[in-house]
Amino acid sequence: MEAHDSSEPPLDSSEPPLEQTLITLRKNQSPEISDDGRNHRPAETLLIPEDEESREFMVLPMIDISRLSFEAGHAERTECEEEIAEAARHWGFFQVVNHGIPTQVIEQMTVEQKKAFRQPFEVKEAGGGKLQNRQASSYRWGNPAAKCLRQMFWSEEFRIPTGDIYGIEDQSLRSAMEMYATAVTVLAEKIAGVLAGNLGTGGSYFRENCTVRTCHLRLNRYPPCPFSEEVFGIVPHTDSDFLTIVCQDAVGGLQLMKDDGCWVSVSPNPNALVINIGDMLEAWSNGAYKSARHRVITSLEEERFSIAFFYCPKSETVIRSCISPAIYRDFSFREYQLQVQKDVRATGDKVGLKRFLV
Ligand SMILES: C=C1C[C@]23C[C@@]1(O)CC[C@H]2[C@@]12CC[C@H](O)[C@@](C)(C(=O)O1)[C@H]2[C@@H]3C(=O)O
Ligand SMILES: O=C(O)CCC(=O)C(=O)O
Ligand SMILES: [Fe+2]
């Protein structure tokens, strides 16, 4: 498709100019080669190499966490805790059902999320519109740091520290976000407590360092993408936090890398939330729990929405392994975030925990 072909339907006024960005970045790619008279895209520019293994048949662990409640028996509770720790060790990812977040709270949040993204692009860019708050603008699209097509994101996002939600001017969005963030924080504390307990420590480190002011909510939207062979919805990455709770709609596209290097799709389940371990928990657990790489593949026909809650510590929190000898040196969360930003600005990619190995 040509960049500004007059036969194209007019751009919806809420859409960010992703296609123009893609066309610009495409020009930076190496030229197409032609040997047998046909054009071939050079192998290094294929988004997903032809020989890449994926395990479509593998199913992410699904854990019923009603068994963590005090009404459940000791044996049931222990079994559930072990399932969580086992999944965090081998997958870095799992799904939870009977998680205690009321359906109505999730539904209200997703309705408000859609309304926020349906605003005109100019309104979103000029401070977030409905997400306007007394703090900095929370809207981003594409990937401003992308230097080539494989670093671009075919998505837009609103990102807000949970402590700034009270400042959102739109009343219905604020109230939906407050309820969602409160419920999901309780869930994150519960899971972090189980994971700490399984390593023989208490969950107080998390409760003391992760507060309502330190966590983040990120609302994601992935528009339908006519270039899904060229661009990711979100590039392969690990999350920087302790753990992330993702609520995805029915479209699908989230994939994670299993410890054997194969990509596995996370099939949407309307009753489940997806939980993944972040870099801070990998470092704190001395590598026992895995911060798995994950990515989002775009859909040709359907837009996709997801909500990610990042369970993060205070900037000054020191991340020190609870097991010795430590494989990572001590560092503060601030130091880690600054290093990630520096790497992303310089190269377009996140280096991550490798930089902090002893
Ligand atoms: C371009 C990038 C921004 C990002 C690091 C990355 O290389 C790819 C993923 C992005 C992400 C997603 C999860 C977290 O929000 C984040 C802080 C992280 O660790 O990886 C962001 C990074 C970011 O926005 O700086
Ligand atoms: O959209 C998703 O399913 C995952 C989003 C994600 O990985 C992120 O926001 O860090
Ligand atoms: Fe992520």
Coordinates of C-alpha atoms and ligand atoms in Angstrom, one line a residue:
M1 CA 0.0 0.0 0.0
E2 CA 1.3 3.5 -0.8
A3 CA 1.8 5.9 2.0
H4 CA -0.8 8.4 1.1
D5 CA -2.8 6.7 -1.7
S6 CA -5.9 8.7 -2.5
S7 CA -7.9 5.4 -2.6
E8 CA -7.2 4.8 1.1
P9 CA -10.0 5.5 3.5
P10 CA -9.5 8.7 5.5
L11 CA -7.6 8.1 8.7
D12 CA -9.9 7.9 11.8
S13 CA -9.2 11.1 13.8
S14 CA -8.5 9.0 16.9
E15 CA -5.7 7.0 15.2
P16 CA -2.0 7.8 15.8
P17 CA 0.0 8.1 12.5
L18 CA 1.5 4.7 12.9
E19 CA 1.5 4.0 9.2
Q20 CA 3.5 7.1 8.4
T21 CA 6.1 6.1 11.0
L22 CA 6.3 2.6 9.6
I23 CA 6.9 4.0 6.1
T24 CA 9.7 6.2 7.4
L25 CA 11.3 3.4 9.3
R26 CA 10.9 1.0 6.4
K27 CA 13.1 3.4 4.3
N28 CA 15.9 2.8 6.9
Q29 CA 15.9 -1.0 6.2
S30 CA 18.4 -2.5 3.9
P31 CA 17.2 -2.7 0.3
E32 CA 15.3 -5.7 -1.0
I33 CA 17.4 -8.2 -2.9
S34 CA 16.4 -9.7 -6.2
D35 CA 18.1 -12.8 -7.5
D36 CA 15.7 -15.0 -9.5
G37 CA 13.9 -11.9 -10.8
R38 CA 11.6 -11.9 -7.8
N39 CA 11.9 -9.6 -4.8
H40 CA 12.8 -11.2 -1.5
R41 CA 13.0 -9.4 1.8
P42 CA 16.5 -9.9 3.3
A43 CA 16.4 -12.6 6.1
E44 CA 17.6 -10.1 8.8
T45 CA 14.5 -8.0 8.3
L46 CA 12.0 -10.8 8.8
L47 CA 10.2 -10.0 12.0
I48 CA 9.7 -13.6 12.9
P49 CA 12.4 -15.9 11.3
E50 CA 10.9 -18.6 9.2
D51 CA 12.6 -21.3 11.2
E52 CA 11.6 -19.9 14.6
E53 CA 10.0 -22.6 16.8
S54 CA 6.7 -21.9 18.5
R55 CA 4.7 -24.2 20.6
E56 CA 1.1 -23.5 19.9
F57 CA 0.0 -26.6 21.7
M58 CA 1.5 -25.6 25.1
V59 CA -0.9 -24.2 27.7
L60 CA 0.2 -21.7 30.2
P61 CA -0.5 -22.9 33.8
M62 CA -3.9 -21.9 35.0
I63 CA -4.1 -21.5 38.8
D64 CA -7.3 -21.3 40.8
I65 CA -6.2 -18.9 43.6
S66 CA -9.5 -19.2 45.6
R67 CA -7.4 -22.0 47.3
L68 CA -5.3 -19.2 49.0
S69 CA -8.2 -18.0 51.0
F70 CA -8.4 -18.8 54.7
E71 CA -11.5 -20.9 54.2
A72 CA -9.4 -23.3 52.1
G73 CA -7.7 -26.1 54.0
H74 CA -3.9 -26.1 54.7
A75 CA -3.2 -28.8 52.1
E76 CA -5.1 -27.0 49.3
R77 CA -3.4 -23.7 50.2
T78 CA 0.1 -25.3 50.1
E79 CA -0.7 -27.0 46.8
C80 CA -1.8 -23.7 45.3
E81 CA 1.4 -21.9 46.6
E82 CA 3.5 -24.6 45.1
E83 CA 1.8 -24.3 41.7
I84 CA 2.4 -20.5 41.7
A85 CA 6.1 -20.9 42.6
E86 CA 6.6 -23.7 40.1
A87 CA 5.1 -21.6 37.3
A88 CA 7.2 -18.6 38.3
R89 CA 10.4 -20.7 38.2
H90 CA 9.8 -22.5 34.9
W91 CA 7.5 -20.1 32.9
G92 CA 7.8 -16.7 34.6
F93 CA 4.1 -16.5 33.5
F94 CA 0.8 -18.0 34.7
Q95 CA -2.9 -17.3 34.6
V96 CA -5.1 -17.0 37.7
V97 CA -8.8 -17.6 38.0
N98 CA -11.1 -16.8 41.0
H99 CA -8.7 -13.9 41.6
G100 CA -11.2 -11.8 43.6
I101 CA -11.4 -8.8 41.3
P102 CA -15.1 -8.3 40.6
T103 CA -16.2 -8.7 37.0
Q104 CA -17.9 -5.3 37.2
V105 CA -14.7 -3.5 38.2
I106 CA -12.9 -5.0 35.1
E107 CA -15.8 -4.2 32.8
Q108 CA -16.0 -0.6 34.0
M109 CA -12.3 -0.2 33.5
T110 CA -12.4 -1.6 29.9
V111 CA -15.4 0.6 29.0
E112 CA -13.5 3.7 30.2
Q113 CA -10.3 2.5 28.5
K114 CA -12.1 2.3 25.2
K115 CA -13.6 5.8 25.7
A116 CA -10.1 7.2 26.4
F117 CA -8.6 5.8 23.2
R118 CA -11.6 6.9 21.1
Q119 CA -10.7 10.6 21.8
P120 CA -9.2 12.5 18.9
F121 CA -5.5 11.9 18.5
E122 CA -4.7 15.6 19.0
V123 CA -6.5 15.5 22.3
K124 CA -4.7 12.4 23.4
E125 CA -1.3 13.8 22.4
A126 CA -2.0 17.2 24.1
G127 CA -2.0 15.7 27.6
G128 CA -4.3 12.7 27.5
G129 CA -7.8 14.4 27.4
K130 CA -9.8 12.2 29.8
L131 CA -6.5 11.1 31.4
Q132 CA -5.5 14.7 31.9
N133 CA -4.1 14.9 35.4
R134 CA -2.0 17.4 37.3
Q135 CA 1.1 15.4 36.5
A136 CA 2.9 14.8 33.2
S137 CA 1.1 13.6 30.0
S138 CA 0.6 9.9 30.0
Y139 CA 0.0 9.2 26.3
R140 CA 2.5 7.5 24.0
W141 CA 2.3 5.8 20.7
G142 CA 4.6 3.8 18.4
N143 CA 8.0 3.8 20.0
P144 CA 9.7 7.2 19.9
A145 CA 13.1 5.5 20.4
A146 CA 12.7 3.1 17.5
K147 CA 15.6 3.3 15.0
C148 CA 14.4 0.5 12.8
L149 CA 11.1 -1.3 12.0
R150 CA 11.6 -4.2 14.4
Q151 CA 11.8 -1.7 17.3
M152 CA 8.6 0.0 16.5
F153 CA 5.4 -0.7 18.4
W154 CA 2.1 -0.9 16.5
S155 CA 0.2 0.4 19.6
E156 CA -0.7 3.3 21.7
E157 CA -0.7 3.6 25.5
F158 CA -1.7 5.6 28.5
R159 CA 0.6 5.1 31.4
I160 CA -0.1 6.5 34.8
P161 CA 1.5 6.0 38.3
T162 CA -1.3 4.7 40.5
G163 CA -0.6 7.5 42.9
D164 CA -1.7 10.1 40.2
I165 CA -5.1 8.5 39.5
Y166 CA -6.7 10.8 42.1
G167 CA -5.7 13.8 39.9
I168 CA -7.5 12.6 36.8
E169 CA -10.2 15.1 35.9
D170 CA -12.7 12.8 34.2
Q171 CA -14.8 11.5 37.1
S172 CA -16.0 8.1 35.6
L173 CA -12.5 7.2 34.3
R174 CA -10.9 8.2 37.7
S175 CA -13.4 6.1 39.7
A176 CA -13.0 3.1 37.4
M177 CA -9.2 3.3 37.6
E178 CA -9.2 3.8 41.4
M179 CA -11.3 0.6 41.9
Y180 CA -9.3 -1.4 39.4
A181 CA -5.9 -0.3 40.8
T182 CA -7.0 -0.9 44.4
A183 CA -8.2 -4.5 43.6
V184 CA -5.2 -5.4 41.5
T185 CA -2.7 -4.1 44.1
V186 CA -4.2 -6.5 46.7
L187 CA -3.8 -9.3 44.2
A188 CA -0.2 -8.4 43.5
E189 CA 0.6 -8.3 47.2
K190 CA -0.9 -11.7 47.7
I191 CA 1.1 -13.3 44.8
A192 CA 4.4 -11.5 45.9
G193 CA 3.7 -12.9 49.4
V194 CA 3.4 -16.4 48.2
L195 CA 6.5 -16.2 46.1
A196 CA 8.5 -14.7 49.0
G197 CA 7.2 -17.4 51.3
N198 CA 8.3 -20.2 48.9
L199 CA 11.8 -18.8 49.2
G200 CA 11.6 -18.9 53.0
T201 CA 11.1 -15.2 53.5
G202 CA 8.1 -13.1 54.4
G203 CA 6.2 -10.7 52.1
S204 CA 7.0 -7.6 54.2
Y205 CA 9.8 -6.4 51.8
F206 CA 7.1 -6.0 49.1
R207 CA 4.5 -4.4 51.3
E208 CA 7.0 -1.8 52.6
N209 CA 8.5 -0.9 49.2
C210 CA 5.6 -1.1 46.8
T211 CA 3.0 1.4 47.6
V212 CA 0.1 3.1 45.8
R213 CA 2.6 5.8 44.8
T214 CA 5.1 3.5 43.2
C215 CA 3.0 1.2 41.0
H216 CA 1.9 2.0 37.4
L217 CA -1.1 1.2 35.2
R218 CA -0.7 1.0 31.5
L219 CA -3.7 0.9 29.2
N220 CA -2.7 -0.5 25.8
R221 CA -4.5 -0.5 22.4
Y222 CA -3.2 -2.3 19.4
P223 CA -5.0 -1.1 16.2
P224 CA -5.6 -3.5 13.4
C225 CA -2.4 -3.8 11.4
P226 CA -2.0 -4.4 7.7
F227 CA 1.7 -4.9 8.2
S228 CA 1.8 -7.7 10.7
E229 CA 4.7 -9.4 9.0
E230 CA 6.8 -6.3 9.5
V231 CA 6.0 -4.9 12.9
F232 CA 5.2 -6.0 16.5
G233 CA 2.4 -4.7 18.7
I234 CA 5.0 -4.6 21.4
V235 CA 8.6 -5.8 20.7
P236 CA 10.0 -8.7 22.7
H237 CA 10.9 -7.4 26.2
T238 CA 11.0 -8.2 29.8
D239 CA 9.1 -6.0 32.3
S240 CA 11.3 -4.1 34.8
D241 CA 9.0 -4.4 37.8
F242 CA 8.5 -7.1 40.5
L243 CA 5.4 -8.5 38.7
T244 CA 2.9 -7.5 36.2
I245 CA -0.8 -8.3 36.0
V246 CA -2.3 -8.3 32.5
C247 CA -6.0 -8.2 31.7
Q248 CA -6.4 -9.0 28.0
D249 CA -9.4 -9.0 25.8
A250 CA -10.5 -11.9 23.5
V251 CA -8.4 -11.0 20.5
G252 CA -5.1 -12.7 21.5
G253 CA -1.5 -11.9 20.3
L254 CA 0.4 -12.0 23.6
Q255 CA 3.3 -14.6 23.4
L256 CA 6.0 -15.5 25.9
M257 CA 9.3 -17.2 25.6
K258 CA 9.5 -20.4 27.5
D259 CA 12.8 -21.4 29.2
D260 CA 13.6 -23.7 26.2
G261 CA 13.6 -20.6 23.9
C262 CA 10.3 -21.4 22.2
W263 CA 7.5 -18.8 21.8
V264 CA 4.1 -19.8 23.3
S265 CA 0.8 -18.0 22.8
V266 CA -1.2 -17.0 25.8
S267 CA -4.8 -17.8 24.7
P268 CA -7.3 -15.3 26.0
N269 CA -9.6 -16.5 28.8
P270 CA -12.3 -14.1 29.9
N271 CA -12.1 -15.3 33.5
A272 CA -8.4 -15.2 33.9
L273 CA -5.7 -12.6 34.5
V274 CA -2.2 -13.2 33.3
I275 CA 0.7 -12.7 35.8
N276 CA 4.3 -12.4 34.8
I277 CA 7.5 -12.0 36.8
G278 CA 9.5 -8.9 36.2
D279 CA 13.3 -8.2 36.3
M280 CA 13.2 -7.0 40.0
L281 CA 11.8 -10.3 41.2
E282 CA 14.2 -12.3 39.1
A283 CA 17.1 -10.3 40.7
W284 CA 15.6 -10.5 44.3
S285 CA 15.1 -14.2 44.0
N286 CA 18.6 -14.7 42.6
G287 CA 17.3 -16.0 39.3
A288 CA 14.9 -18.6 40.9
Y289 CA 11.9 -16.8 39.4
K290 CA 12.2 -16.0 35.7
S291 CA 11.4 -12.6 34.1
A292 CA 10.3 -14.1 30.8
R293 CA 10.6 -12.3 27.5
H294 CA 7.2 -11.6 25.9
R295 CA 5.8 -9.8 22.9
V296 CA 2.6 -8.9 21.2
I297 CA 1.8 -9.9 17.6
T298 CA -0.6 -7.6 15.8
S299 CA -3.9 -8.7 14.2
L300 CA -4.8 -7.8 10.6
E301 CA -8.5 -7.3 11.3
E302 CA -9.2 -6.6 15.0
E303 CA -8.1 -4.0 17.4
R304 CA -6.9 -5.4 20.7
F305 CA -7.0 -3.9 24.2
S306 CA -5.1 -4.8 27.3
I307 CA -4.4 -3.4 30.8
A308 CA -1.1 -3.9 32.5
F309 CA -0.5 -3.2 36.2
F310 CA 3.2 -2.9 37.1
Y311 CA 4.0 -3.8 40.7
C312 CA 7.0 -1.6 41.3
P313 CA 9.1 -0.5 44.4
K314 CA 10.1 3.0 45.4
S315 CA 12.9 4.4 43.3
E316 CA 15.3 4.2 46.3
T317 CA 14.6 0.6 47.1
V318 CA 17.7 -1.5 47.0
I319 CA 17.3 -4.8 45.1
R320 CA 19.5 -7.3 46.9
S321 CA 19.2 -11.0 46.3
C322 CA 17.5 -12.9 49.2
I323 CA 19.8 -15.9 48.4
S324 CA 23.6 -16.0 48.4
P325 CA 25.9 -16.0 46.7
A326 CA 24.2 -13.3 44.6
I327 CA 24.4 -13.5 40.9
Y328 CA 23.4 -9.8 40.5
R329 CA 25.1 -6.9 42.3
D330 CA 23.0 -4.7 44.6
F331 CA 21.3 -1.8 42.8
S332 CA 18.5 0.6 43.3
F333 CA 15.3 0.5 41.3
R334 CA 16.1 4.1 40.2
E335 CA 19.5 3.0 38.9
Y336 CA 17.9 0.2 37.0
Q337 CA 15.3 2.4 35.3
L338 CA 17.8 5.0 34.4
Q339 CA 20.0 2.3 32.8
V340 CA 17.0 0.9 30.8
Q341 CA 16.1 4.4 29.6
K342 CA 19.8 5.1 28.6
D343 CA 20.1 1.9 26.7
V344 CA 16.7 2.4 24.9
R345 CA 17.7 5.9 23.9
A346 CA 21.1 4.9 22.7
T347 CA 20.2 1.7 20.8
G348 CA 16.4 1.4 20.7
D349 CA 16.7 -1.8 22.8
K350 CA 16.6 -2.7 26.5
V351 CA 19.6 -4.6 27.8
G352 CA 18.1 -5.4 31.2
L353 CA 19.5 -7.5 34.0
K354 CA 22.5 -8.7 32.1
R355 CA 24.2 -5.4 32.9
F356 CA 23.9 -6.1 36.6
L357 CA 25.5 -9.5 36.8
V358 CA 28.3 -9.8 39.4
Ligands
LIG1 C1 11.5 0.5 23.8 C2 11.3 0.0 25.0 C3 10.5 0.6 26.1 C4 10.5 -0.4 27.1 C5 11.8 -1.1 26.9 C6 11.7 -1.4 25.4 O1 13.0 -1.7 24.8 C7 10.7 -2.5 25.1 C8 9.7 -2.6 26.1 C9 9.3 -1.4 27.0 C10 9.0 -1.8 28.4 C11 7.6 -2.4 28.6 C12 7.4 -2.8 30.1 C13 7.8 -1.7 31.0 O2 6.8 -0.7 30.9 C14 9.2 -1.0 30.6 C15 9.6 0.0 31.6 C16 10.2 -2.1 30.3 O3 11.0 -2.5 31.1 O4 10.0 -2.6 29.0 C17 9.1 -0.5 29.1 C18 10.3 0.2 28.6 C19 10.2 1.6 28.6 O5 9.1 2.2 28.4 O6 11.2 2.3 28.9
LIG2 O1 -0.7 -6.3 25.8 C1 -0.3 -7.3 26.4 O2 -0.9 -8.4 26.5 C2 1.0 -7.2 27.2 C3 1.5 -5.8 27.4 C4 2.9 -5.7 27.9 O3 3.7 -6.6 27.8 C5 3.3 -4.5 28.6 O4 2.5 -3.5 28.6 O5 4.4 -4.5 29.1
FE3 FE 5.4 -6.4 29.2

